[in-house]
């Protein structure tokens, strides 16, 4: 968990000797007195690189052949060079790697980095809409700044101007509003360079405006689609931009008028009950319609079924499955706990029984997965004593008492496997946060490397496979989509083919869950942040803000679920979110139009995601149930820290970082009495 957050912030590079000499290099680290940077400060232009050598030296100044890790916030460090495509200031933090049993503090060094922007050569303007600008309407323009080498400036700040304010004005966001017919030039300036676009503005050839579609009644959170029809003497005017607004009259005095409804391009959602007036305007023409929004009444009772208590160590992920004996089982991992994984019989969710445990050479078993046919399980390893981590394959011929069939620790997974995904015949295993490796596990005793995918300049945290497509969560790069057998983009299990990237500027994309919604025909990606701090928030936390020792103060989090309409993979659209205040997300699951999300301190949460989605689901009455696992005997007492959920046969199972495995049931609503 803490490691996840570190990767979210930094590119991590190890300056290490060959694997055969790694143990010696760790011992050599004990002799390091300080780190030396040559030069001590680095400056270069964005898009290029500069040399930077970091040496470990002993007290006499002699170079020591020790392993050094370099963490770069905002810059990349590789092969003795530092690079970045973005201007600004950054730092590199270097640290000597010591043996696990070392008592001394490692030598560290901070190197300041300055990245300057090259001079801008040109600025290009373009309308961000296919609509035509008529008198009395508005169209937004965008601008892009380019350097002489053709690269685009990532964060320019433009100044906008109009050549004739009587024809059209433009605001600081590039919104151009036409006042009267005529010709006007709109300009954007930055870094002493100007780009311009000349617009011919005709009169609006319309005499009436009507709103059609939608409905006059809806529930909180229901998305309605309205159309605005402009008509003139020559018929419908289809290319004119329409301005949409909404007014709100609450059902009570508590929900004051304001931003209780959202409307975007005719799509409307009411967040709280009340009467909404949807308004469309074009020039001097105006049309309106009303929508009566009723309470969604989605809340259902949640009841605890049982617990598989783990109070001596932290619990990591879980997986629930039906064994070949017809009984139901669970496997859970452990975090920072000397390599244990536990197996449970959960056939009776109210009486969870531990059936066995598996011990491997690892500090953390972060992830556990079971194949859909329950033929095998896989557990991940990080922090092995011999530095050879990898994935451990378990034979589930006896599902209550699995046995180790093999270990796969080559092709990069030696550096640590943080997450995995299991199909009947293949295991996708992350390799040191750099890539994922696809392993053929047809023969459990002899797993075989098949292929891999490594996205350029990216750090990977998780991978999920749906219908032959892999969705990998790659922190600042968002989600990377790869054809691994679907075939639509020419990919196969032997030859993964890149499809697209859904970048997310938050920079904390930790998990992704693909979901096809049958009722609407939409395909959504649910993306979860992981941010292990509350910097800048009014509630900063109870104290530590880091992983607690036993009985300590819980860590604090923030972040939320981002919902992307991925129906057209070539044009993904960010449409909605689920954001519960004062908490942060971890793992998630979507099934039967319900979102189940482990919201760390916010507990495990169930959310109605039926129908088209828009806005913040948390403010639309879509929350169905919340359960927080308060356990006085937990590793950290009475400190809920939900890690991962999985709905299964009418129950909701979840792992809690501080208290183990839980089962709860979201109860159906009672039938009304006639």
XYZ file of C-alpha atoms in Angstrom:
674
model
C 0.000 0.000 0.000
C 2.705 2.472 0.966
C 4.794 1.116 -1.866
C 1.906 1.704 -4.264
C 1.830 5.364 -3.330
C 5.556 5.742 -3.787
C 5.275 4.420 -7.306
C 2.398 6.801 -7.967
C 4.727 9.712 -7.289
C 8.031 8.547 -8.631
C 9.918 6.810 -11.342
C 12.116 4.307 -9.539
C 15.461 3.193 -10.925
C 17.917 0.823 -9.296
C 21.606 1.263 -10.115
C 22.524 -2.315 -9.385
C 25.244 -4.841 -10.252
C 24.317 -8.122 -11.995
C 21.999 -10.454 -10.109
C 24.832 -12.810 -9.096
C 26.573 -9.970 -7.252
C 23.519 -8.398 -5.615
C 24.084 -9.928 -2.189
C 27.640 -8.586 -2.190
C 26.395 -5.158 -3.224
C 24.000 -5.093 -0.275
C 26.831 -5.850 2.109
C 28.928 -3.183 0.377
C 26.151 -0.714 1.159
C 27.096 -0.957 4.839
C 30.433 0.726 4.008
C 28.878 3.707 2.223
C 29.427 6.987 4.050
C 27.757 9.274 1.531
C 26.460 9.639 -2.019
C 28.008 12.044 -4.515
C 26.271 13.614 -7.530
C 28.250 14.832 -10.533
C 27.172 17.542 -11.234
C 25.510 18.597 -7.967
C 22.702 20.409 -9.837
C 21.229 19.654 -13.259
C 19.534 21.923 -15.802
C 18.310 21.064 -19.306
C 15.504 21.794 -21.778
C 12.246 19.830 -21.757
C 12.374 17.101 -24.365
C 16.106 16.526 -23.941
C 18.334 15.007 -21.239
C 21.476 15.660 -19.227
C 24.206 13.504 -17.746
C 24.081 12.775 -14.028
C 26.348 10.308 -12.257
C 25.586 9.227 -8.710
C 28.390 7.443 -6.839
C 28.500 5.746 -3.473
C 31.719 6.467 -1.557
C 33.204 5.357 1.767
C 34.669 7.566 4.484
C 37.918 7.970 2.529
C 36.117 9.010 -0.638
C 36.734 5.771 -2.507
C 33.934 4.495 -4.740
C 31.908 1.600 -3.309
C 30.178 -0.908 -5.623
C 26.846 -0.702 -3.781
C 23.264 -0.764 -4.991
C 21.654 2.666 -5.173
C 17.978 3.391 -5.831
C 16.971 6.687 -7.413
C 13.473 8.154 -7.056
C 12.541 10.910 -9.498
C 9.535 13.141 -8.913
C 8.540 14.569 -12.287
C 11.655 13.370 -14.143
C 13.089 10.113 -15.473
C 16.512 8.735 -14.603
C 18.045 5.959 -16.655
C 21.535 4.971 -17.727
C 23.192 7.926 -16.042
C 20.949 10.484 -17.721
C 18.014 12.487 -16.430
C 15.202 13.520 -18.784
C 11.749 15.084 -18.845
C 9.211 16.292 -21.391
C 7.752 18.831 -18.962
C 9.316 22.075 -17.779
C 9.583 23.038 -14.121
C 11.590 22.116 -11.049
C 12.046 18.584 -9.774
C 14.221 16.528 -7.463
C 16.000 13.207 -7.619
C 16.366 11.343 -4.342
C 19.039 8.643 -4.212
C 19.346 6.065 -1.440
C 21.735 3.184 -0.783
C 20.071 -0.229 -0.496
C 21.071 -2.093 2.669
C 20.544 -5.709 3.781
C 17.171 -6.460 5.356
C 18.741 -6.894 8.821
C 20.729 -3.640 8.708
C 20.363 -1.352 11.734
C 22.074 1.746 10.331
C 20.331 4.416 8.249
C 21.127 4.322 4.516
C 23.055 7.177 2.937
C 20.774 9.448 0.894
C 21.192 12.370 -1.484
C 18.848 14.949 -3.043
C 19.717 16.457 -6.432
C 17.806 19.574 -7.596
C 16.680 19.494 -11.241
C 15.625 22.470 -13.370
C 13.841 21.776 -16.650
C 13.400 24.811 -18.887
C 10.910 25.113 -21.730
C 12.268 25.761 -25.255
C 11.037 28.855 -27.086
C 7.565 28.560 -28.596
C 7.613 28.719 -32.422
C 3.906 28.772 -33.313
C 0.385 28.688 -31.874
C -2.544 26.992 -33.572
C -6.259 27.691 -32.908
C -9.187 25.426 -33.605
C -12.886 25.355 -32.699
C -13.683 22.687 -30.112
C -17.117 22.135 -31.606
C -18.566 21.214 -34.986
C -21.226 23.901 -34.575
C -21.116 27.154 -36.492
C -20.856 30.462 -34.668
C -24.016 32.526 -35.348
C -24.853 35.918 -33.892
C -26.087 35.430 -30.329
C -24.363 32.046 -29.820
C -21.064 30.844 -28.314
C -18.394 28.377 -29.427
C -15.267 27.481 -27.496
C -11.884 27.642 -29.210
C -8.757 25.800 -28.152
C -5.133 26.723 -28.672
C -1.952 24.662 -28.815
C 1.624 25.926 -28.587
C 4.457 24.164 -30.454
C 8.231 24.355 -30.191
C 10.523 24.584 -33.202
C 11.115 20.806 -33.109
C 7.372 20.171 -33.484
C 6.773 19.054 -29.889
C 3.752 20.490 -28.116
C 3.989 22.600 -24.960
C 2.239 20.734 -22.156
C 1.028 23.656 -20.033
C 0.869 27.016 -21.825
C -1.137 29.895 -20.372
C -2.771 31.826 -23.196
C -4.000 35.403 -23.356
C -7.070 35.728 -25.578
C -8.228 38.758 -27.562
C -10.767 39.800 -30.196
C -10.160 42.179 -33.100
C -13.726 43.558 -32.921
C -15.672 43.241 -29.665
C -18.843 44.533 -31.365
C -18.862 41.362 -33.500
C -17.537 38.845 -30.952
C -15.831 38.702 -27.559
C -13.639 35.976 -26.098
C -13.015 35.127 -22.452
C -9.989 33.667 -20.645
C -11.065 30.091 -21.483
C -11.380 30.668 -25.227
C -15.197 30.904 -25.239
C -16.148 33.086 -28.220
C -19.546 34.818 -28.023
C -20.887 36.443 -31.176
C -22.662 39.775 -30.647
C -23.637 40.667 -34.227
C -23.032 39.548 -37.819
C -19.636 40.383 -39.264
C -16.035 39.213 -39.478
C -13.742 38.946 -36.460
C -10.267 37.605 -35.689
C -9.749 35.740 -32.414
C -6.161 35.458 -31.134
C -4.295 33.517 -28.466
C -0.869 34.708 -27.300
C 1.831 33.010 -25.239
C 5.573 33.465 -24.813
C 5.608 36.352 -27.304
C 3.950 34.325 -30.054
C 0.413 34.804 -31.381
C -1.948 32.473 -33.202
C -5.178 33.669 -34.833
C -8.390 32.445 -36.428
C -10.726 34.586 -38.542
C -14.445 33.865 -38.138
C -17.301 34.999 -40.376
C -20.395 35.402 -38.194
C -23.802 35.264 -39.962
C -27.182 36.152 -38.465
C -29.000 33.255 -36.807
C -31.563 32.021 -39.419
C -34.085 30.727 -36.866
C -37.405 31.982 -35.530
C -38.360 29.264 -33.018
C -36.707 26.940 -30.486
C -38.283 23.812 -28.970
C -37.049 21.213 -26.452
C -37.909 17.580 -27.207
C -37.020 14.194 -25.705
C -36.188 13.522 -22.079
C -39.039 12.999 -19.621
C -41.064 15.040 -17.174
C -40.330 12.688 -14.249
C -37.160 10.914 -13.114
C -35.316 9.625 -10.061
C -32.166 11.108 -8.545
C -29.237 10.076 -10.702
C -31.276 9.149 -13.788
C -29.760 10.683 -16.923
C -32.247 12.195 -19.391
C -31.347 13.261 -22.927
C -33.048 16.355 -24.347
C -32.775 17.802 -27.858
C -33.150 21.431 -28.848
C -34.762 22.004 -32.260
C -34.110 25.355 -33.965
C -36.385 26.142 -36.898
C -36.322 28.950 -39.458
C -37.888 29.790 -42.782
C -35.685 27.216 -44.497
C -36.363 24.488 -41.961
C -34.283 23.099 -39.104
C -31.015 24.874 -38.297
C -28.875 21.892 -37.241
C -25.429 23.474 -36.952
C -26.138 26.213 -34.383
C -24.704 25.841 -30.855
C -27.243 25.632 -28.031
C -26.595 26.972 -24.532
C -28.111 24.743 -21.833
C -28.794 25.763 -18.251
C -30.857 24.409 -15.384
C -32.778 26.021 -12.510
C -33.837 24.183 -9.356
C -36.723 24.438 -6.911
C -36.090 22.125 -3.905
C -38.603 19.884 -2.206
C -37.520 21.342 1.146
C -35.610 24.330 2.480
C -32.448 22.345 3.251
C -31.534 21.657 -0.375
C -31.028 25.260 -1.381
C -31.281 26.240 -5.055
C -27.974 25.982 -6.881
C -25.861 23.333 -8.556
C -28.167 20.460 -7.654
C -28.580 19.482 -11.307
C -26.140 19.056 -14.166
C -26.741 19.529 -17.864
C -24.222 19.030 -20.640
C -25.146 19.113 -24.321
C -28.746 18.230 -23.517
C -27.911 15.410 -21.081
C -29.434 16.175 -17.674
C -29.183 14.610 -14.232
C -30.866 15.795 -11.034
C -28.816 15.137 -7.923
C -31.411 15.826 -5.229
C -35.229 15.642 -5.263
C -37.085 18.694 -6.501
C -38.460 20.445 -9.560
C -35.893 21.280 -12.234
C -36.358 23.648 -15.150
C -34.193 22.796 -18.148
C -33.530 25.829 -20.359
C -32.128 26.012 -23.895
C -31.129 29.293 -25.567
C -29.811 30.324 -28.958
C -29.537 34.031 -29.705
C -32.767 35.684 -28.524
C -34.682 32.390 -28.615
C -35.451 30.440 -25.451
C -37.234 27.167 -24.620
C -37.831 25.451 -21.323
C -39.218 22.253 -19.865
C -39.554 20.880 -16.345
C -38.529 17.603 -14.706
C -39.880 16.431 -11.355
C -37.055 14.441 -9.711
C -38.100 11.973 -6.989
C -35.885 10.337 -4.332
C -34.004 7.308 -5.659
C -34.497 5.361 -2.403
C -31.595 3.034 -3.141
C -30.500 2.402 0.452
C -30.702 -1.204 1.641
C -29.860 -2.803 4.965
C -26.505 -4.538 5.271
C -26.013 -7.420 7.717
C -22.778 -8.992 8.924
C -22.549 -12.692 8.104
C -19.147 -13.726 9.446
C -15.455 -12.969 9.860
C -12.216 -14.844 9.354
C -10.240 -12.873 11.898
C -6.579 -11.997 11.253
C -5.273 -9.758 14.011
C -1.528 -10.463 14.185
C -0.612 -9.175 10.695
C -2.034 -6.990 7.937
C -4.357 -8.672 5.416
C -3.990 -7.897 1.715
C -6.154 -9.149 -1.166
C -8.756 -11.935 -1.395
C -10.370 -14.245 -3.932
C -13.528 -16.330 -3.488
C -14.124 -19.481 -5.560
C -16.015 -22.744 -5.744
C -13.729 -25.764 -5.387
C -14.014 -28.968 -7.363
C -15.733 -30.505 -4.330
C -18.670 -28.084 -4.652
C -17.784 -26.123 -1.525
C -16.901 -22.431 -1.459
C -13.461 -21.199 -0.479
C -11.469 -18.006 -0.051
C -7.776 -17.230 -0.193
C -6.308 -14.127 1.460
C -2.814 -12.669 1.377
C -0.798 -10.851 4.009
C 1.116 -7.589 3.901
C 4.538 -7.158 5.529
C 3.989 -10.469 7.281
C 6.705 -12.961 6.327
C 5.026 -14.569 3.330
C 1.788 -16.204 4.488
C -1.409 -16.861 2.531
C -4.508 -18.310 4.219
C -7.255 -20.568 2.847
C -10.793 -20.521 4.234
C -13.985 -22.519 3.826
C -16.743 -19.927 3.283
C -19.541 -22.306 2.275
C -21.404 -20.977 5.288
C -20.568 -17.253 5.226
C -21.701 -16.990 8.855
C -19.125 -19.578 9.962
C -15.877 -18.916 8.101
C -13.271 -21.586 8.885
C -9.559 -21.489 8.083
C -8.603 -24.757 6.367
C -4.912 -24.303 5.607
C -2.061 -21.864 5.030
C 0.806 -21.573 2.581
C 4.170 -20.097 3.562
C 6.588 -18.756 0.937
C 9.820 -16.787 1.042
C 8.445 -13.253 0.902
C 7.774 -10.249 3.041
C 4.446 -9.522 1.381
C 1.896 -11.682 -0.435
C 0.126 -8.686 -1.922
C -2.116 -10.443 -4.429
C -3.962 -13.757 -4.647
C -5.848 -15.031 -7.678
C -7.776 -18.192 -8.610
C -8.461 -19.391 -12.160
C -12.126 -19.304 -13.280
C -12.169 -23.132 -13.365
C -10.554 -23.249 -9.892
C -7.820 -25.566 -11.180
C -5.052 -23.458 -9.667
C -4.378 -20.427 -7.516
C -1.479 -17.989 -7.682
C 0.053 -15.897 -4.931
C 2.484 -13.028 -5.502
C 5.803 -12.523 -3.767
C 7.610 -9.330 -2.786
C 10.612 -8.927 -0.507
C 12.049 -12.449 -0.788
C 15.192 -13.005 1.310
C 17.173 -14.133 -1.753
C 15.753 -11.289 -3.882
C 14.148 -13.802 -6.261
C 10.461 -13.083 -6.001
C 7.924 -14.063 -8.657
C 4.585 -15.878 -8.621
C 3.874 -19.128 -6.787
C 1.471 -21.535 -8.544
C -0.754 -23.650 -6.265
C -2.507 -26.875 -7.265
C -6.150 -26.829 -6.064
C -6.868 -30.527 -6.625
C -7.723 -30.478 -2.915
C -9.240 -26.978 -2.637
C -9.147 -26.967 1.162
C -5.483 -27.960 1.247
C -3.607 -26.534 -1.758
C -0.022 -27.516 -2.487
C 2.747 -25.585 -4.218
C 3.094 -26.844 -7.787
C 5.826 -24.467 -8.974
C 7.345 -21.002 -8.794
C 7.842 -18.712 -11.783
C 10.643 -16.217 -11.094
C 12.217 -15.361 -14.448
C 11.668 -12.796 -17.237
C 11.640 -9.824 -14.894
C 9.267 -11.020 -12.186
C 12.326 -11.663 -9.987
C 12.121 -8.038 -8.871
C 8.691 -8.518 -7.318
C 5.135 -9.338 -8.341
C 2.647 -6.831 -6.970
C -0.515 -7.926 -8.805
C -1.724 -10.656 -11.167
C -4.690 -11.823 -13.227
C -5.580 -15.484 -13.761
C -7.393 -17.123 -16.675
C -7.878 -20.884 -17.017
C -4.599 -21.373 -18.887
C -2.631 -18.143 -18.471
C -1.380 -16.015 -15.607
C -0.644 -12.316 -16.112
C 2.005 -11.287 -13.575
C 3.430 -7.813 -13.005
C 7.202 -7.659 -13.183
C 8.807 -5.200 -10.798
C 6.279 -2.465 -11.570
C 7.650 -2.220 -15.106
C 5.560 -4.567 -17.293
C 3.332 -7.621 -17.186
C 4.463 -11.083 -18.206
C 2.049 -13.683 -19.611
C 2.718 -17.206 -18.318
C 1.305 -20.461 -19.694
C 0.156 -22.535 -16.698
C -1.417 -25.401 -18.616
C 1.163 -27.613 -16.891
C 1.135 -26.341 -13.310
C 4.474 -27.953 -12.538
C 6.176 -26.307 -15.521
C 4.903 -22.750 -16.101
C 6.192 -21.294 -19.366
C 6.888 -17.724 -20.465
C 4.662 -16.750 -23.407
C 4.954 -13.010 -23.988
C 4.880 -9.638 -22.234
C 3.792 -6.038 -22.619
C 5.838 -3.077 -21.395
C 4.340 0.356 -22.004
C 6.991 3.037 -22.649
C 7.840 5.446 -19.816
C 5.271 3.982 -17.462
C 4.957 2.382 -14.029
C 2.382 -0.382 -13.763
C 0.337 -1.289 -10.710
C -2.391 -3.716 -11.812
C -3.839 -5.581 -14.787
C -7.350 -6.907 -15.457
C -8.335 -8.961 -18.506
C -11.816 -8.919 -20.058
C -12.843 -10.535 -23.357
C -9.248 -10.889 -24.541
C -8.328 -7.293 -23.739
C -5.921 -6.344 -20.936
C -6.506 -3.124 -19.007
C -3.405 -2.171 -17.049
C -3.403 0.610 -14.458
C -0.239 2.623 -14.894
C -0.374 5.522 -12.416
C 0.231 8.820 -14.265
C -0.378 7.157 -17.650
C -3.871 6.111 -16.606
C -5.085 2.898 -18.230
C -3.245 1.170 -21.064
C -5.433 -1.078 -23.245
C -3.856 -4.044 -25.068
C -5.332 -6.772 -27.293
C -4.136 -10.079 -25.800
C -6.449 -12.418 -27.673
C -9.596 -10.509 -28.566
C -8.281 -10.183 -32.108
C -10.117 -7.014 -33.082
C -6.806 -5.139 -33.137
C -4.713 -8.103 -34.306
C -3.478 -9.159 -30.898
C -3.043 -12.621 -29.432
C -1.750 -14.191 -26.253
C 1.593 -14.676 -28.032
C 1.617 -11.213 -29.566
C 0.012 -8.477 -27.423
C -0.960 -5.449 -29.508
C -1.388 -1.930 -28.103
C -4.905 -0.528 -28.599
C -5.097 2.802 -26.806
C -4.223 4.726 -23.665
C -6.745 6.472 -21.422
C -4.521 8.983 -19.597
C -5.648 10.431 -16.315
C -4.037 13.647 -15.048
C -4.588 12.788 -11.368
C -1.570 10.518 -11.761
C -2.816 7.912 -9.294
C -4.575 5.288 -11.433
C -4.282 2.224 -9.220
C -6.968 -0.210 -10.428
C -9.332 -0.529 -13.391
C -12.469 -2.611 -13.801
C -14.064 -2.974 -17.279
C -17.849 -3.425 -17.308
C -20.426 -3.906 -20.054
C -23.833 -2.507 -19.093
C -26.529 -4.571 -20.805
C -29.448 -2.140 -20.428
C -27.718 0.759 -22.166
C -25.201 -1.106 -24.330
C -22.456 1.074 -22.878
C -19.019 -0.186 -21.900
C -17.600 1.580 -18.867
C -14.155 1.636 -17.305
C -14.173 2.208 -13.548
C -10.781 3.607 -12.512
C -9.721 3.857 -8.874
C -7.177 6.296 -7.418
C -4.797 5.442 -4.631
C -3.360 8.441 -2.801
C -1.851 7.697 0.607
C -2.061 11.174 2.118
C -4.527 13.999 2.648
C -2.304 16.894 1.630
C -4.280 20.079 1.093
C -7.440 18.660 2.686
C -9.102 20.263 5.717
C -9.063 16.883 7.509
C -5.441 15.787 7.358
C -5.795 12.626 9.420
C -5.335 11.413 12.958
C -1.564 11.410 13.008
C 0.849 9.087 11.278
C -0.394 9.114 7.720
C 1.671 5.982 7.099
C 1.339 2.229 7.573
C 0.847 1.665 11.330
C 2.645 -0.751 13.544
C 0.428 -3.125 15.489
C -2.012 -1.104 17.561
C -0.931 2.143 15.871
C -2.794 5.042 14.284
C -4.352 4.210 10.894
C -3.003 5.732 7.697
C -5.052 8.290 5.771
C -6.105 8.334 2.118
C -7.922 10.274 -0.583
C -8.972 9.755 -4.208
C -12.077 8.379 -5.879
C -13.562 6.248 -8.658
C -13.422 7.765 -12.162
C -15.982 6.436 -14.664
C -15.032 6.453 -18.354
C -17.466 5.730 -21.184
C -15.325 3.356 -23.250
C -18.053 2.254 -25.660
C -16.010 3.740 -28.494
C -12.409 2.764 -27.642
C -11.109 5.380 -30.056
C -12.949 8.176 -28.211
C -13.181 7.475 -24.454
C -15.179 10.072 -22.505
C -14.886 10.911 -18.803
C -18.547 10.978 -17.746
C -18.946 10.393 -14.007
C -17.316 9.689 -10.681
C -18.029 8.203 -7.286
C -16.391 10.353 -4.636
C -17.037 9.828 -0.940
C -15.561 12.655 1.115
C -12.561 12.156 3.455
C -11.576 8.694 2.233
C -9.650 7.097 -0.617
C -10.249 4.077 -2.810
C -8.403 0.802 -3.183
C -9.741 -2.231 -5.106
C -13.169 -2.480 -6.739
C -15.605 -4.820 -8.477
C -18.665 -4.207 -10.687
C -21.394 -6.812 -11.166
C -25.109 -6.707 -12.038
C -25.118 -2.874 -12.167
C -23.625 -2.586 -8.690
C -20.258 -1.053 -7.885
C -18.498 -2.576 -4.880
C -15.526 -0.531 -3.759
C -13.107 -0.883 -0.865
C -12.874 2.712 0.255
C -10.111 2.223 2.839
C -11.187 4.058 6.028
C -14.581 4.625 4.418
C -15.309 0.885 4.542
C -16.706 -1.309 1.795
C -19.403 0.473 -0.209
C -22.130 -0.629 -2.611
C -23.332 1.816 -5.271
C -26.149 1.594 -7.838
C -24.555 2.111 -11.271
C -27.573 1.182 -13.383
C -28.475 3.248 -16.437
C -26.438 5.992 -18.035
C -23.985 7.646 -15.620
C -23.177 11.326 -15.177
C -21.850 13.536 -12.361
C -20.958 12.395 -8.835
C -22.890 9.240 -7.950
C -22.289 9.876 -4.247
C -24.555 12.943 -4.311
C -27.339 11.320 -6.348
C -28.823 8.923 -3.803
C -27.125 5.976 -5.537
C -25.338 4.686 -2.425
C -26.954 1.380 -1.491
C -24.993 0.235 1.553
C -21.829 0.941 3.539
C -20.131 -1.349 6.058
C -17.096 -0.408 8.157
C -15.278 -3.284 9.843
C -14.773 -2.061 13.375
C -12.870 -4.810 15.194
C -11.575 -4.176 18.747
C -9.147 -7.061 18.290
C -7.811 -5.905 14.930
C -4.153 -5.304 14.108
C -5.067 -1.654 14.522
C -8.079 -1.754 16.848
C -11.406 -0.389 15.578
C -9.701 0.969 12.466
C -11.613 -0.042 9.305
C -9.327 -0.220 6.263
C -11.194 -2.056 3.488
C -8.749 -3.510 0.935
C -10.709 -5.493 -1.654
C -14.350 -6.575 -2.302
C -15.852 -9.498 -4.199
C -19.578 -10.241 -4.551
C -20.213 -13.986 -4.526
C -23.414 -16.033 -4.488
C -25.523 -13.302 -2.894
C -22.966 -12.241 -0.310
C -20.295 -9.577 -0.340
C -16.879 -10.726 0.837
C -14.103 -8.264 1.511
C -10.664 -8.157 3.046
C -9.786 -5.541 5.629
C -6.161 -4.489 6.064
C -6.473 -4.474 9.850
C -8.873 -7.326 10.638
C -8.925 -10.068 7.978
C -11.725 -11.589 5.901
C -15.375 -10.525 6.230
C -18.723 -11.518 4.754
C -21.737 -9.207 4.714
C -25.068 -9.370 2.937
C -26.925 -6.490 1.326
C -30.494 -7.359 2.208
C -33.261 -7.042 -0.393
C -35.845 -4.376 0.235
C -38.931 -5.557 2.080
C -42.065 -5.949 0.016
C -44.693 -3.315 0.807
C -47.772 -4.460 2.725
C -50.838 -4.303 0.516
